[in-house]
């Protein structure tokens, strides 16, 4: 599997520390409140599990799945819900959990969309952030790590549906660019 990745960017041990820090911060900020963590599928599934286990406050979890309208690989920022929440978030404190914020278009739309359901509050927690790629100014309350403008895989993040299971975060190797299996 190693030949499909160029180099390890963030090791599992660093990710553990990152999740602990975010968990402590959120637990302290929401000390007297109940939250619903909303994981954005599929990328957030690994991070969501780690983050949730680092919270010391009561929380519920839910998932949403969205796909972006647009031509080819370009994100238009208009998202279509392909799997909606199971829960009613009206009057609840919600935290949207993302794997990575890139252009910010998807998240921006998701924030607006969930906002129409009148939750008591909305925050976003992302594992990784590529600030250099941002096209729209979207609020992200909790950021695990900022990373350079590289395409990363592992820890839930995929290339063509693969490598989500890698425990570390790695930079995608050049072998993949032509669609290597
Ligand atoms: P955007 O912020 O609307 O551009 O889209 C963010 C989404 O693009 C993320 O939730 C990921 O699914 C995907 N994405 C962005 N950058 C990467 C990356 O480096 N590796 C894997 N997926 C990525
Ligand atoms: Mg995603």
mmCIF file with all atom_site columns, C-alpha atoms and ligand atoms in Angstrom:
data_model
loop_
_atom_site.group_PDB
_atom_site.id
_atom_site.type_symbol
_atom_site.label_atom_id
_atom_site.label_alt_id
_atom_site.label_comp_id
_atom_site.label_asym_id
_atom_site.label_entity_id
_atom_site.label_seq_id
_atom_site.pdbx_PDB_ins_code
_atom_site.Cartn_x
_atom_site.Cartn_y
_atom_site.Cartn_z
_atom_site.occupancy
_atom_site.B_iso_or_equiv
_atom_site.pdbx_formal_charge
_atom_site.auth_seq_id
_atom_site.auth_comp_id
_atom_site.auth_asym_id
_atom_site.auth_atom_id
_atom_site.pdbx_PDB_model_num
ATOM   1   C  CA  . UNK A 1 1   ? 0.000   0.000  0.000   1.00 0.00 ? 1   UNK A CA  1
ATOM   2   C  CA  . UNK A 1 2   ? 2.931   2.303  0.776   1.00 0.00 ? 2   UNK A CA  1
ATOM   3   C  CA  . UNK A 1 3   ? 3.770   2.975  -2.885  1.00 0.00 ? 3   UNK A CA  1
ATOM   4   C  CA  . UNK A 1 4   ? 0.476   4.788  -3.333  1.00 0.00 ? 4   UNK A CA  1
ATOM   5   C  CA  . UNK A 1 5   ? 1.503   7.380  -0.786  1.00 0.00 ? 5   UNK A CA  1
ATOM   6   C  CA  . UNK A 1 6   ? 4.388   9.799  -1.077  1.00 0.00 ? 6   UNK A CA  1
ATOM   7   C  CA  . UNK A 1 7   ? 5.079   10.476 2.575   1.00 0.00 ? 7   UNK A CA  1
ATOM   8   C  CA  . UNK A 1 8   ? 3.402   10.391 5.941   1.00 0.00 ? 8   UNK A CA  1
ATOM   9   C  CA  . UNK A 1 9   ? 2.335   13.928 6.810   1.00 0.00 ? 9   UNK A CA  1
ATOM   10  C  CA  . UNK A 1 10  ? 0.713   13.383 10.214  1.00 0.00 ? 10  UNK A CA  1
ATOM   11  C  CA  . UNK A 1 11  ? 1.341   10.350 12.393  1.00 0.00 ? 11  UNK A CA  1
ATOM   12  C  CA  . UNK A 1 12  ? -1.292  8.535  14.374  1.00 0.00 ? 12  UNK A CA  1
ATOM   13  C  CA  . UNK A 1 13  ? 0.288   9.687  17.673  1.00 0.00 ? 13  UNK A CA  1
ATOM   14  C  CA  . UNK A 1 14  ? -0.086  13.351 16.662  1.00 0.00 ? 14  UNK A CA  1
ATOM   15  C  CA  . UNK A 1 15  ? -3.676  12.727 15.638  1.00 0.00 ? 15  UNK A CA  1
ATOM   16  C  CA  . UNK A 1 16  ? -4.399  11.218 19.075  1.00 0.00 ? 16  UNK A CA  1
ATOM   17  C  CA  . UNK A 1 17  ? -3.065  14.360 20.759  1.00 0.00 ? 17  UNK A CA  1
ATOM   18  C  CA  . UNK A 1 18  ? -5.089  16.524 18.376  1.00 0.00 ? 18  UNK A CA  1
ATOM   19  C  CA  . UNK A 1 19  ? -8.320  14.666 19.255  1.00 0.00 ? 19  UNK A CA  1
ATOM   20  C  CA  . UNK A 1 20  ? -7.596  14.965 22.968  1.00 0.00 ? 20  UNK A CA  1
ATOM   21  C  CA  . UNK A 1 21  ? -7.042  18.722 22.640  1.00 0.00 ? 21  UNK A CA  1
ATOM   22  C  CA  . UNK A 1 22  ? -10.248 19.227 20.623  1.00 0.00 ? 22  UNK A CA  1
ATOM   23  C  CA  . UNK A 1 23  ? -12.233 16.993 22.977  1.00 0.00 ? 23  UNK A CA  1
ATOM   24  C  CA  . UNK A 1 24  ? -11.044 18.932 26.034  1.00 0.00 ? 24  UNK A CA  1
ATOM   25  C  CA  . UNK A 1 25  ? -11.817 22.255 24.379  1.00 0.00 ? 25  UNK A CA  1
ATOM   26  C  CA  . UNK A 1 26  ? -15.321 21.285 23.293  1.00 0.00 ? 26  UNK A CA  1
ATOM   27  C  CA  . UNK A 1 27  ? -16.091 19.630 26.648  1.00 0.00 ? 27  UNK A CA  1
ATOM   28  C  CA  . UNK A 1 28  ? -15.130 22.834 28.409  1.00 0.00 ? 28  UNK A CA  1
ATOM   29  C  CA  . UNK A 1 29  ? -16.982 25.156 25.981  1.00 0.00 ? 29  UNK A CA  1
ATOM   30  C  CA  . UNK A 1 30  ? -20.174 23.080 26.196  1.00 0.00 ? 30  UNK A CA  1
ATOM   31  C  CA  . UNK A 1 31  ? -19.857 22.240 29.889  1.00 0.00 ? 31  UNK A CA  1
ATOM   32  C  CA  . UNK A 1 32  ? -23.533 22.693 30.759  1.00 0.00 ? 32  UNK A CA  1
ATOM   33  C  CA  . UNK A 1 33  ? -25.030 21.762 27.424  1.00 0.00 ? 33  UNK A CA  1
ATOM   34  C  CA  . UNK A 1 34  ? -25.935 18.666 25.494  1.00 0.00 ? 34  UNK A CA  1
ATOM   35  C  CA  . UNK A 1 35  ? -24.659 18.487 21.962  1.00 0.00 ? 35  UNK A CA  1
ATOM   36  C  CA  . UNK A 1 36  ? -25.424 16.552 18.816  1.00 0.00 ? 36  UNK A CA  1
ATOM   37  C  CA  . UNK A 1 37  ? -22.335 15.724 16.791  1.00 0.00 ? 37  UNK A CA  1
ATOM   38  C  CA  . UNK A 1 38  ? -23.188 15.628 13.097  1.00 0.00 ? 38  UNK A CA  1
ATOM   39  C  CA  . UNK A 1 39  ? -20.637 13.698 11.080  1.00 0.00 ? 39  UNK A CA  1
ATOM   40  C  CA  . UNK A 1 40  ? -20.398 14.441 7.366   1.00 0.00 ? 40  UNK A CA  1
ATOM   41  C  CA  . UNK A 1 41  ? -20.107 11.083 5.614   1.00 0.00 ? 41  UNK A CA  1
ATOM   42  C  CA  . UNK A 1 42  ? -18.076 9.411  4.564   1.00 0.00 ? 42  UNK A CA  1
ATOM   43  C  CA  . UNK A 1 43  ? -14.819 11.201 5.342   1.00 0.00 ? 43  UNK A CA  1
ATOM   44  C  CA  . UNK A 1 44  ? -15.611 12.159 8.933   1.00 0.00 ? 44  UNK A CA  1
ATOM   45  C  CA  . UNK A 1 45  ? -16.393 8.679  10.208  1.00 0.00 ? 45  UNK A CA  1
ATOM   46  C  CA  . UNK A 1 46  ? -12.955 7.950  11.708  1.00 0.00 ? 46  UNK A CA  1
ATOM   47  C  CA  . UNK A 1 47  ? -12.431 11.384 13.244  1.00 0.00 ? 47  UNK A CA  1
ATOM   48  C  CA  . UNK A 1 48  ? -15.985 11.417 14.611  1.00 0.00 ? 48  UNK A CA  1
ATOM   49  C  CA  . UNK A 1 49  ? -15.317 8.224  16.582  1.00 0.00 ? 49  UNK A CA  1
ATOM   50  C  CA  . UNK A 1 50  ? -12.104 9.608  18.089  1.00 0.00 ? 50  UNK A CA  1
ATOM   51  C  CA  . UNK A 1 51  ? -13.575 13.016 18.849  1.00 0.00 ? 51  UNK A CA  1
ATOM   52  C  CA  . UNK A 1 52  ? -16.667 11.547 20.516  1.00 0.00 ? 52  UNK A CA  1
ATOM   53  C  CA  . UNK A 1 53  ? -14.525 9.365  22.781  1.00 0.00 ? 53  UNK A CA  1
ATOM   54  C  CA  . UNK A 1 54  ? -12.592 12.422 23.925  1.00 0.00 ? 54  UNK A CA  1
ATOM   55  C  CA  . UNK A 1 55  ? -15.714 14.293 25.044  1.00 0.00 ? 55  UNK A CA  1
ATOM   56  C  CA  . UNK A 1 56  ? -16.706 14.269 28.684  1.00 0.00 ? 56  UNK A CA  1
ATOM   57  C  CA  . UNK A 1 57  ? -20.103 15.902 28.103  1.00 0.00 ? 57  UNK A CA  1
ATOM   58  C  CA  . UNK A 1 58  ? -23.345 14.111 27.167  1.00 0.00 ? 58  UNK A CA  1
ATOM   59  C  CA  . UNK A 1 59  ? -23.634 13.923 23.406  1.00 0.00 ? 59  UNK A CA  1
ATOM   60  C  CA  . UNK A 1 60  ? -25.724 12.316 20.716  1.00 0.00 ? 60  UNK A CA  1
ATOM   61  C  CA  . UNK A 1 61  ? -24.409 11.488 17.302  1.00 0.00 ? 61  UNK A CA  1
ATOM   62  C  CA  . UNK A 1 62  ? -25.950 11.641 13.876  1.00 0.00 ? 62  UNK A CA  1
ATOM   63  C  CA  . UNK A 1 63  ? -24.699 11.593 10.302  1.00 0.00 ? 63  UNK A CA  1
ATOM   64  C  CA  . UNK A 1 64  ? -25.476 13.412 7.109   1.00 0.00 ? 64  UNK A CA  1
ATOM   65  C  CA  . UNK A 1 65  ? -24.270 12.628 3.629   1.00 0.00 ? 65  UNK A CA  1
ATOM   66  C  CA  . UNK A 1 66  ? -24.068 15.228 0.911   1.00 0.00 ? 66  UNK A CA  1
ATOM   67  C  CA  . UNK A 1 67  ? -22.983 15.311 -2.670  1.00 0.00 ? 67  UNK A CA  1
ATOM   68  C  CA  . UNK A 1 68  ? -21.926 18.406 -4.472  1.00 0.00 ? 68  UNK A CA  1
ATOM   69  C  CA  . UNK A 1 69  ? -23.599 19.485 -7.676  1.00 0.00 ? 69  UNK A CA  1
ATOM   70  C  CA  . UNK A 1 70  ? -21.190 20.630 -10.327 1.00 0.00 ? 70  UNK A CA  1
ATOM   71  C  CA  . UNK A 1 71  ? -19.279 19.645 -13.399 1.00 0.00 ? 71  UNK A CA  1
ATOM   72  C  CA  . UNK A 1 72  ? -16.443 17.145 -13.025 1.00 0.00 ? 72  UNK A CA  1
ATOM   73  C  CA  . UNK A 1 73  ? -14.345 17.581 -9.915  1.00 0.00 ? 73  UNK A CA  1
ATOM   74  C  CA  . UNK A 1 74  ? -15.375 21.184 -9.345  1.00 0.00 ? 74  UNK A CA  1
ATOM   75  C  CA  . UNK A 1 75  ? -17.386 21.760 -6.241  1.00 0.00 ? 75  UNK A CA  1
ATOM   76  C  CA  . UNK A 1 76  ? -20.216 24.179 -6.972  1.00 0.00 ? 76  UNK A CA  1
ATOM   77  C  CA  . UNK A 1 77  ? -21.031 24.626 -3.330  1.00 0.00 ? 77  UNK A CA  1
ATOM   78  C  CA  . UNK A 1 78  ? -24.637 23.614 -3.939  1.00 0.00 ? 78  UNK A CA  1
ATOM   79  C  CA  . UNK A 1 79  ? -25.047 20.418 -1.998  1.00 0.00 ? 79  UNK A CA  1
ATOM   80  C  CA  . UNK A 1 80  ? -27.720 17.792 -2.289  1.00 0.00 ? 80  UNK A CA  1
ATOM   81  C  CA  . UNK A 1 81  ? -28.476 15.713 0.782   1.00 0.00 ? 81  UNK A CA  1
ATOM   82  C  CA  . UNK A 1 82  ? -28.076 12.037 -0.068  1.00 0.00 ? 82  UNK A CA  1
ATOM   83  C  CA  . UNK A 1 83  ? -28.658 10.875 3.520   1.00 0.00 ? 83  UNK A CA  1
ATOM   84  C  CA  . UNK A 1 84  ? -30.428 13.211 5.891   1.00 0.00 ? 84  UNK A CA  1
ATOM   85  C  CA  . UNK A 1 85  ? -30.200 13.381 9.679   1.00 0.00 ? 85  UNK A CA  1
ATOM   86  C  CA  . UNK A 1 86  ? -32.291 10.964 11.720  1.00 0.00 ? 86  UNK A CA  1
ATOM   87  C  CA  . UNK A 1 87  ? -32.795 13.526 14.470  1.00 0.00 ? 87  UNK A CA  1
ATOM   88  C  CA  . UNK A 1 88  ? -34.701 16.770 14.798  1.00 0.00 ? 88  UNK A CA  1
ATOM   89  C  CA  . UNK A 1 89  ? -32.111 19.438 15.572  1.00 0.00 ? 89  UNK A CA  1
ATOM   90  C  CA  . UNK A 1 90  ? -34.564 22.241 16.372  1.00 0.00 ? 90  UNK A CA  1
ATOM   91  C  CA  . UNK A 1 91  ? -33.463 23.925 19.575  1.00 0.00 ? 91  UNK A CA  1
ATOM   92  C  CA  . UNK A 1 92  ? -30.378 21.693 19.903  1.00 0.00 ? 92  UNK A CA  1
ATOM   93  C  CA  . UNK A 1 93  ? -26.702 22.580 20.047  1.00 0.00 ? 93  UNK A CA  1
ATOM   94  C  CA  . UNK A 1 94  ? -25.094 20.996 17.009  1.00 0.00 ? 94  UNK A CA  1
ATOM   95  C  CA  . UNK A 1 95  ? -21.472 20.537 16.027  1.00 0.00 ? 95  UNK A CA  1
ATOM   96  C  CA  . UNK A 1 96  ? -20.823 19.649 12.395  1.00 0.00 ? 96  UNK A CA  1
ATOM   97  C  CA  . UNK A 1 97  ? -17.848 17.282 12.242  1.00 0.00 ? 97  UNK A CA  1
ATOM   98  C  CA  . UNK A 1 98  ? -15.819 17.366 9.022   1.00 0.00 ? 98  UNK A CA  1
ATOM   99  C  CA  . UNK A 1 99  ? -12.723 15.550 7.837   1.00 0.00 ? 99  UNK A CA  1
ATOM   100 C  CA  . UNK A 1 100 ? -11.249 18.497 5.967   1.00 0.00 ? 100 UNK A CA  1
ATOM   101 C  CA  . UNK A 1 101 ? -12.194 21.987 4.853   1.00 0.00 ? 101 UNK A CA  1
ATOM   102 C  CA  . UNK A 1 102 ? -10.816 22.790 1.427   1.00 0.00 ? 102 UNK A CA  1
ATOM   103 C  CA  . UNK A 1 103 ? -12.613 25.454 -0.673  1.00 0.00 ? 103 UNK A CA  1
ATOM   104 C  CA  . UNK A 1 104 ? -15.180 25.728 2.120   1.00 0.00 ? 104 UNK A CA  1
ATOM   105 C  CA  . UNK A 1 105 ? -18.052 25.628 -0.382  1.00 0.00 ? 105 UNK A CA  1
ATOM   106 C  CA  . UNK A 1 106 ? -19.605 22.407 0.894   1.00 0.00 ? 106 UNK A CA  1
ATOM   107 C  CA  . UNK A 1 107 ? -19.402 23.452 4.505   1.00 0.00 ? 107 UNK A CA  1
ATOM   108 C  CA  . UNK A 1 108 ? -20.742 26.907 3.789   1.00 0.00 ? 108 UNK A CA  1
ATOM   109 C  CA  . UNK A 1 109 ? -23.836 25.448 2.177   1.00 0.00 ? 109 UNK A CA  1
ATOM   110 C  CA  . UNK A 1 110 ? -24.259 22.840 4.903   1.00 0.00 ? 110 UNK A CA  1
ATOM   111 C  CA  . UNK A 1 111 ? -24.076 25.477 7.630   1.00 0.00 ? 111 UNK A CA  1
ATOM   112 C  CA  . UNK A 1 112 ? -26.805 27.492 5.919   1.00 0.00 ? 112 UNK A CA  1
ATOM   113 C  CA  . UNK A 1 113 ? -28.941 24.453 5.261   1.00 0.00 ? 113 UNK A CA  1
ATOM   114 C  CA  . UNK A 1 114 ? -28.834 23.167 8.839   1.00 0.00 ? 114 UNK A CA  1
ATOM   115 C  CA  . UNK A 1 115 ? -29.306 26.710 10.106  1.00 0.00 ? 115 UNK A CA  1
ATOM   116 C  CA  . UNK A 1 116 ? -32.778 26.796 8.524   1.00 0.00 ? 116 UNK A CA  1
ATOM   117 C  CA  . UNK A 1 117 ? -33.807 24.025 10.927  1.00 0.00 ? 117 UNK A CA  1
ATOM   118 C  CA  . UNK A 1 118 ? -33.369 26.427 13.829  1.00 0.00 ? 118 UNK A CA  1
ATOM   119 C  CA  . UNK A 1 119 ? -30.844 24.708 16.082  1.00 0.00 ? 119 UNK A CA  1
ATOM   120 C  CA  . UNK A 1 120 ? -29.960 26.544 19.315  1.00 0.00 ? 120 UNK A CA  1
ATOM   121 C  CA  . UNK A 1 121 ? -26.378 26.886 18.051  1.00 0.00 ? 121 UNK A CA  1
ATOM   122 C  CA  . UNK A 1 122 ? -24.117 25.644 15.272  1.00 0.00 ? 122 UNK A CA  1
ATOM   123 C  CA  . UNK A 1 123 ? -20.374 25.081 15.398  1.00 0.00 ? 123 UNK A CA  1
ATOM   124 C  CA  . UNK A 1 124 ? -17.985 23.257 13.102  1.00 0.00 ? 124 UNK A CA  1
ATOM   125 C  CA  . UNK A 1 125 ? -15.123 20.993 14.104  1.00 0.00 ? 125 UNK A CA  1
ATOM   126 C  CA  . UNK A 1 126 ? -12.783 19.824 11.361  1.00 0.00 ? 126 UNK A CA  1
ATOM   127 C  CA  . UNK A 1 127 ? -9.825  17.499 11.697  1.00 0.00 ? 127 UNK A CA  1
ATOM   128 C  CA  . UNK A 1 128 ? -7.852  19.210 8.941   1.00 0.00 ? 128 UNK A CA  1
ATOM   129 C  CA  . UNK A 1 129 ? -7.913  22.572 7.243   1.00 0.00 ? 129 UNK A CA  1
ATOM   130 C  CA  . UNK A 1 130 ? -6.302  23.767 4.001   1.00 0.00 ? 130 UNK A CA  1
ATOM   131 C  CA  . UNK A 1 131 ? -6.612  27.555 4.417   1.00 0.00 ? 131 UNK A CA  1
ATOM   132 C  CA  . UNK A 1 132 ? -4.711  28.292 1.183   1.00 0.00 ? 132 UNK A CA  1
ATOM   133 C  CA  . UNK A 1 133 ? -7.502  26.705 -0.845  1.00 0.00 ? 133 UNK A CA  1
ATOM   134 C  CA  . UNK A 1 134 ? -10.399 28.644 0.616   1.00 0.00 ? 134 UNK A CA  1
ATOM   135 C  CA  . UNK A 1 135 ? -12.836 30.181 -1.886  1.00 0.00 ? 135 UNK A CA  1
ATOM   136 C  CA  . UNK A 1 136 ? -15.484 31.262 0.565   1.00 0.00 ? 136 UNK A CA  1
ATOM   137 C  CA  . UNK A 1 137 ? -15.110 32.643 4.038   1.00 0.00 ? 137 UNK A CA  1
ATOM   138 C  CA  . UNK A 1 138 ? -16.790 30.063 6.250   1.00 0.00 ? 138 UNK A CA  1
ATOM   139 C  CA  . UNK A 1 139 ? -16.636 29.984 10.023  1.00 0.00 ? 139 UNK A CA  1
ATOM   140 C  CA  . UNK A 1 140 ? -14.802 26.982 11.511  1.00 0.00 ? 140 UNK A CA  1
ATOM   141 C  CA  . UNK A 1 141 ? -14.797 27.080 15.303  1.00 0.00 ? 141 UNK A CA  1
ATOM   142 C  CA  . UNK A 1 142 ? -12.530 24.093 15.957  1.00 0.00 ? 142 UNK A CA  1
ATOM   143 C  CA  . UNK A 1 143 ? -9.585  23.114 13.751  1.00 0.00 ? 143 UNK A CA  1
ATOM   144 C  CA  . UNK A 1 144 ? -7.420  20.082 14.469  1.00 0.00 ? 144 UNK A CA  1
ATOM   145 C  CA  . UNK A 1 145 ? -4.505  20.906 12.188  1.00 0.00 ? 145 UNK A CA  1
ATOM   146 C  CA  . UNK A 1 146 ? -3.793  23.244 9.333   1.00 0.00 ? 146 UNK A CA  1
ATOM   147 C  CA  . UNK A 1 147 ? -2.085  21.532 6.440   1.00 0.00 ? 147 UNK A CA  1
ATOM   148 C  CA  . UNK A 1 148 ? -0.382  22.702 3.247   1.00 0.00 ? 148 UNK A CA  1
ATOM   149 C  CA  . UNK A 1 149 ? -2.072  22.531 -0.163  1.00 0.00 ? 149 UNK A CA  1
ATOM   150 C  CA  . UNK A 1 150 ? -1.491  18.815 -0.766  1.00 0.00 ? 150 UNK A CA  1
ATOM   151 C  CA  . UNK A 1 151 ? -3.952  16.028 -1.458  1.00 0.00 ? 151 UNK A CA  1
ATOM   152 C  CA  . UNK A 1 152 ? -4.021  13.821 1.605   1.00 0.00 ? 152 UNK A CA  1
ATOM   153 C  CA  . UNK A 1 153 ? -5.404  10.358 2.291   1.00 0.00 ? 153 UNK A CA  1
ATOM   154 C  CA  . UNK A 1 154 ? -5.932  8.198  5.354   1.00 0.00 ? 154 UNK A CA  1
ATOM   155 C  CA  . UNK A 1 155 ? -7.770  8.688  8.640   1.00 0.00 ? 155 UNK A CA  1
ATOM   156 C  CA  . UNK A 1 156 ? -11.094 8.697  6.780   1.00 0.00 ? 156 UNK A CA  1
ATOM   157 C  CA  . UNK A 1 157 ? -9.902  10.675 3.760   1.00 0.00 ? 157 UNK A CA  1
ATOM   158 C  CA  . UNK A 1 158 ? -9.990  8.948  0.413   1.00 0.00 ? 158 UNK A CA  1
ATOM   159 C  CA  . UNK A 1 159 ? -8.749  9.036  -3.119  1.00 0.00 ? 159 UNK A CA  1
ATOM   160 C  CA  . UNK A 1 160 ? -11.287 7.400  -5.444  1.00 0.00 ? 160 UNK A CA  1
ATOM   161 C  CA  . UNK A 1 161 ? -12.891 5.723  -2.421  1.00 0.00 ? 161 UNK A CA  1
ATOM   162 C  CA  . UNK A 1 162 ? -9.649  4.151  -1.214  1.00 0.00 ? 162 UNK A CA  1
ATOM   163 C  CA  . UNK A 1 163 ? -7.177  4.605  1.664   1.00 0.00 ? 163 UNK A CA  1
ATOM   164 C  CA  . UNK A 1 164 ? -9.739  5.762  4.227   1.00 0.00 ? 164 UNK A CA  1
ATOM   165 C  CA  . UNK A 1 165 ? -8.521  2.944  6.496   1.00 0.00 ? 165 UNK A CA  1
ATOM   166 C  CA  . UNK A 1 166 ? -4.899  4.109  6.743   1.00 0.00 ? 166 UNK A CA  1
ATOM   167 C  CA  . UNK A 1 167 ? -4.232  5.110  10.364  1.00 0.00 ? 167 UNK A CA  1
ATOM   168 C  CA  . UNK A 1 168 ? -1.839  7.971  9.522   1.00 0.00 ? 168 UNK A CA  1
ATOM   169 C  CA  . UNK A 1 169 ? -2.445  10.884 7.163   1.00 0.00 ? 169 UNK A CA  1
ATOM   170 C  CA  . UNK A 1 170 ? -0.271  10.705 4.048   1.00 0.00 ? 170 UNK A CA  1
ATOM   171 C  CA  . UNK A 1 171 ? 0.310   12.725 0.908   1.00 0.00 ? 171 UNK A CA  1
ATOM   172 C  CA  . UNK A 1 172 ? -1.026  10.885 -2.121  1.00 0.00 ? 172 UNK A CA  1
ATOM   173 C  CA  . UNK A 1 173 ? 1.665   9.411  -4.349  1.00 0.00 ? 173 UNK A CA  1
ATOM   174 C  CA  . UNK A 1 174 ? 2.083   10.333 -8.032  1.00 0.00 ? 174 UNK A CA  1
ATOM   175 C  CA  . UNK A 1 175 ? 1.238   6.744  -9.058  1.00 0.00 ? 175 UNK A CA  1
ATOM   176 C  CA  . UNK A 1 176 ? -2.392  7.480  -8.361  1.00 0.00 ? 176 UNK A CA  1
ATOM   177 C  CA  . UNK A 1 177 ? -2.783  10.464 -10.639 1.00 0.00 ? 177 UNK A CA  1
ATOM   178 C  CA  . UNK A 1 178 ? -3.548  8.317  -13.646 1.00 0.00 ? 178 UNK A CA  1
ATOM   179 C  CA  . UNK A 1 179 ? -6.125  6.405  -11.659 1.00 0.00 ? 179 UNK A CA  1
ATOM   180 C  CA  . UNK A 1 180 ? -3.943  3.507  -10.516 1.00 0.00 ? 180 UNK A CA  1
ATOM   181 C  CA  . UNK A 1 181 ? -5.880  0.691  -8.902  1.00 0.00 ? 181 UNK A CA  1
HETATM 182 P  P1  . LIG B 2 .   ? -14.834 21.773 -0.173  1.00 0.00 ? 1   LIG B P1  1
HETATM 183 O  O1  . LIG B 2 .   ? -14.355 22.404 1.111   1.00 0.00 ? 1   LIG B O1  1
HETATM 184 O  O2  . LIG B 2 .   ? -16.248 22.077 -0.532  1.00 0.00 ? 1   LIG B O2  1
HETATM 185 O  O3  . LIG B 2 .   ? -13.897 22.097 -1.306  1.00 0.00 ? 1   LIG B O3  1
HETATM 186 O  O4  . LIG B 2 .   ? -14.812 20.201 -0.064  1.00 0.00 ? 1   LIG B O4  1
HETATM 187 C  C1  . LIG B 2 .   ? -14.294 19.541 1.016   1.00 0.00 ? 1   LIG B C1  1
HETATM 188 C  C2  . LIG B 2 .   ? -14.395 18.066 0.750   1.00 0.00 ? 1   LIG B C2  1
HETATM 189 O  O5  . LIG B 2 .   ? -13.511 17.695 -0.320  1.00 0.00 ? 1   LIG B O5  1
HETATM 190 C  C3  . LIG B 2 .   ? -13.926 17.269 1.965   1.00 0.00 ? 1   LIG B C3  1
HETATM 191 O  O6  . LIG B 2 .   ? -14.976 16.990 2.842   1.00 0.00 ? 1   LIG B O6  1
HETATM 192 C  C4  . LIG B 2 .   ? -13.311 16.051 1.331   1.00 0.00 ? 1   LIG B C4  1
HETATM 193 O  O7  . LIG B 2 .   ? -14.317 15.071 1.128   1.00 0.00 ? 1   LIG B O7  1
HETATM 194 C  C5  . LIG B 2 .   ? -12.803 16.518 -0.001  1.00 0.00 ? 1   LIG B C5  1
HETATM 195 N  N1  . LIG B 2 .   ? -11.351 16.839 0.076   1.00 0.00 ? 1   LIG B N1  1
HETATM 196 C  C6  . LIG B 2 .   ? -10.777 18.049 0.057   1.00 0.00 ? 1   LIG B C6  1
HETATM 197 N  N2  . LIG B 2 .   ? -9.435  17.969 0.153   1.00 0.00 ? 1   LIG B N2  1
HETATM 198 C  C7  . LIG B 2 .   ? -9.155  16.650 0.252   1.00 0.00 ? 1   LIG B C7  1
HETATM 199 C  C8  . LIG B 2 .   ? -7.922  15.916 0.400   1.00 0.00 ? 1   LIG B C8  1
HETATM 200 O  O8  . LIG B 2 .   ? -6.803  16.456 0.463   1.00 0.00 ? 1   LIG B O8  1
HETATM 201 N  N3  . LIG B 2 .   ? -8.046  14.569 0.466   1.00 0.00 ? 1   LIG B N3  1
HETATM 202 C  C9  . LIG B 2 .   ? -9.249  13.923 0.418   1.00 0.00 ? 1   LIG B C9  1
HETATM 203 N  N4  . LIG B 2 .   ? -10.414 14.569 0.299   1.00 0.00 ? 1   LIG B N4  1
HETATM 204 C  C10 . LIG B 2 .   ? -10.375 15.927 0.206   1.00 0.00 ? 1   LIG B C10 1
HETATM 205 MG MG1 . LIG B 2 .   ? -16.034 15.091 2.968   1.00 0.00 ? 2   LIG B MG1 1
#
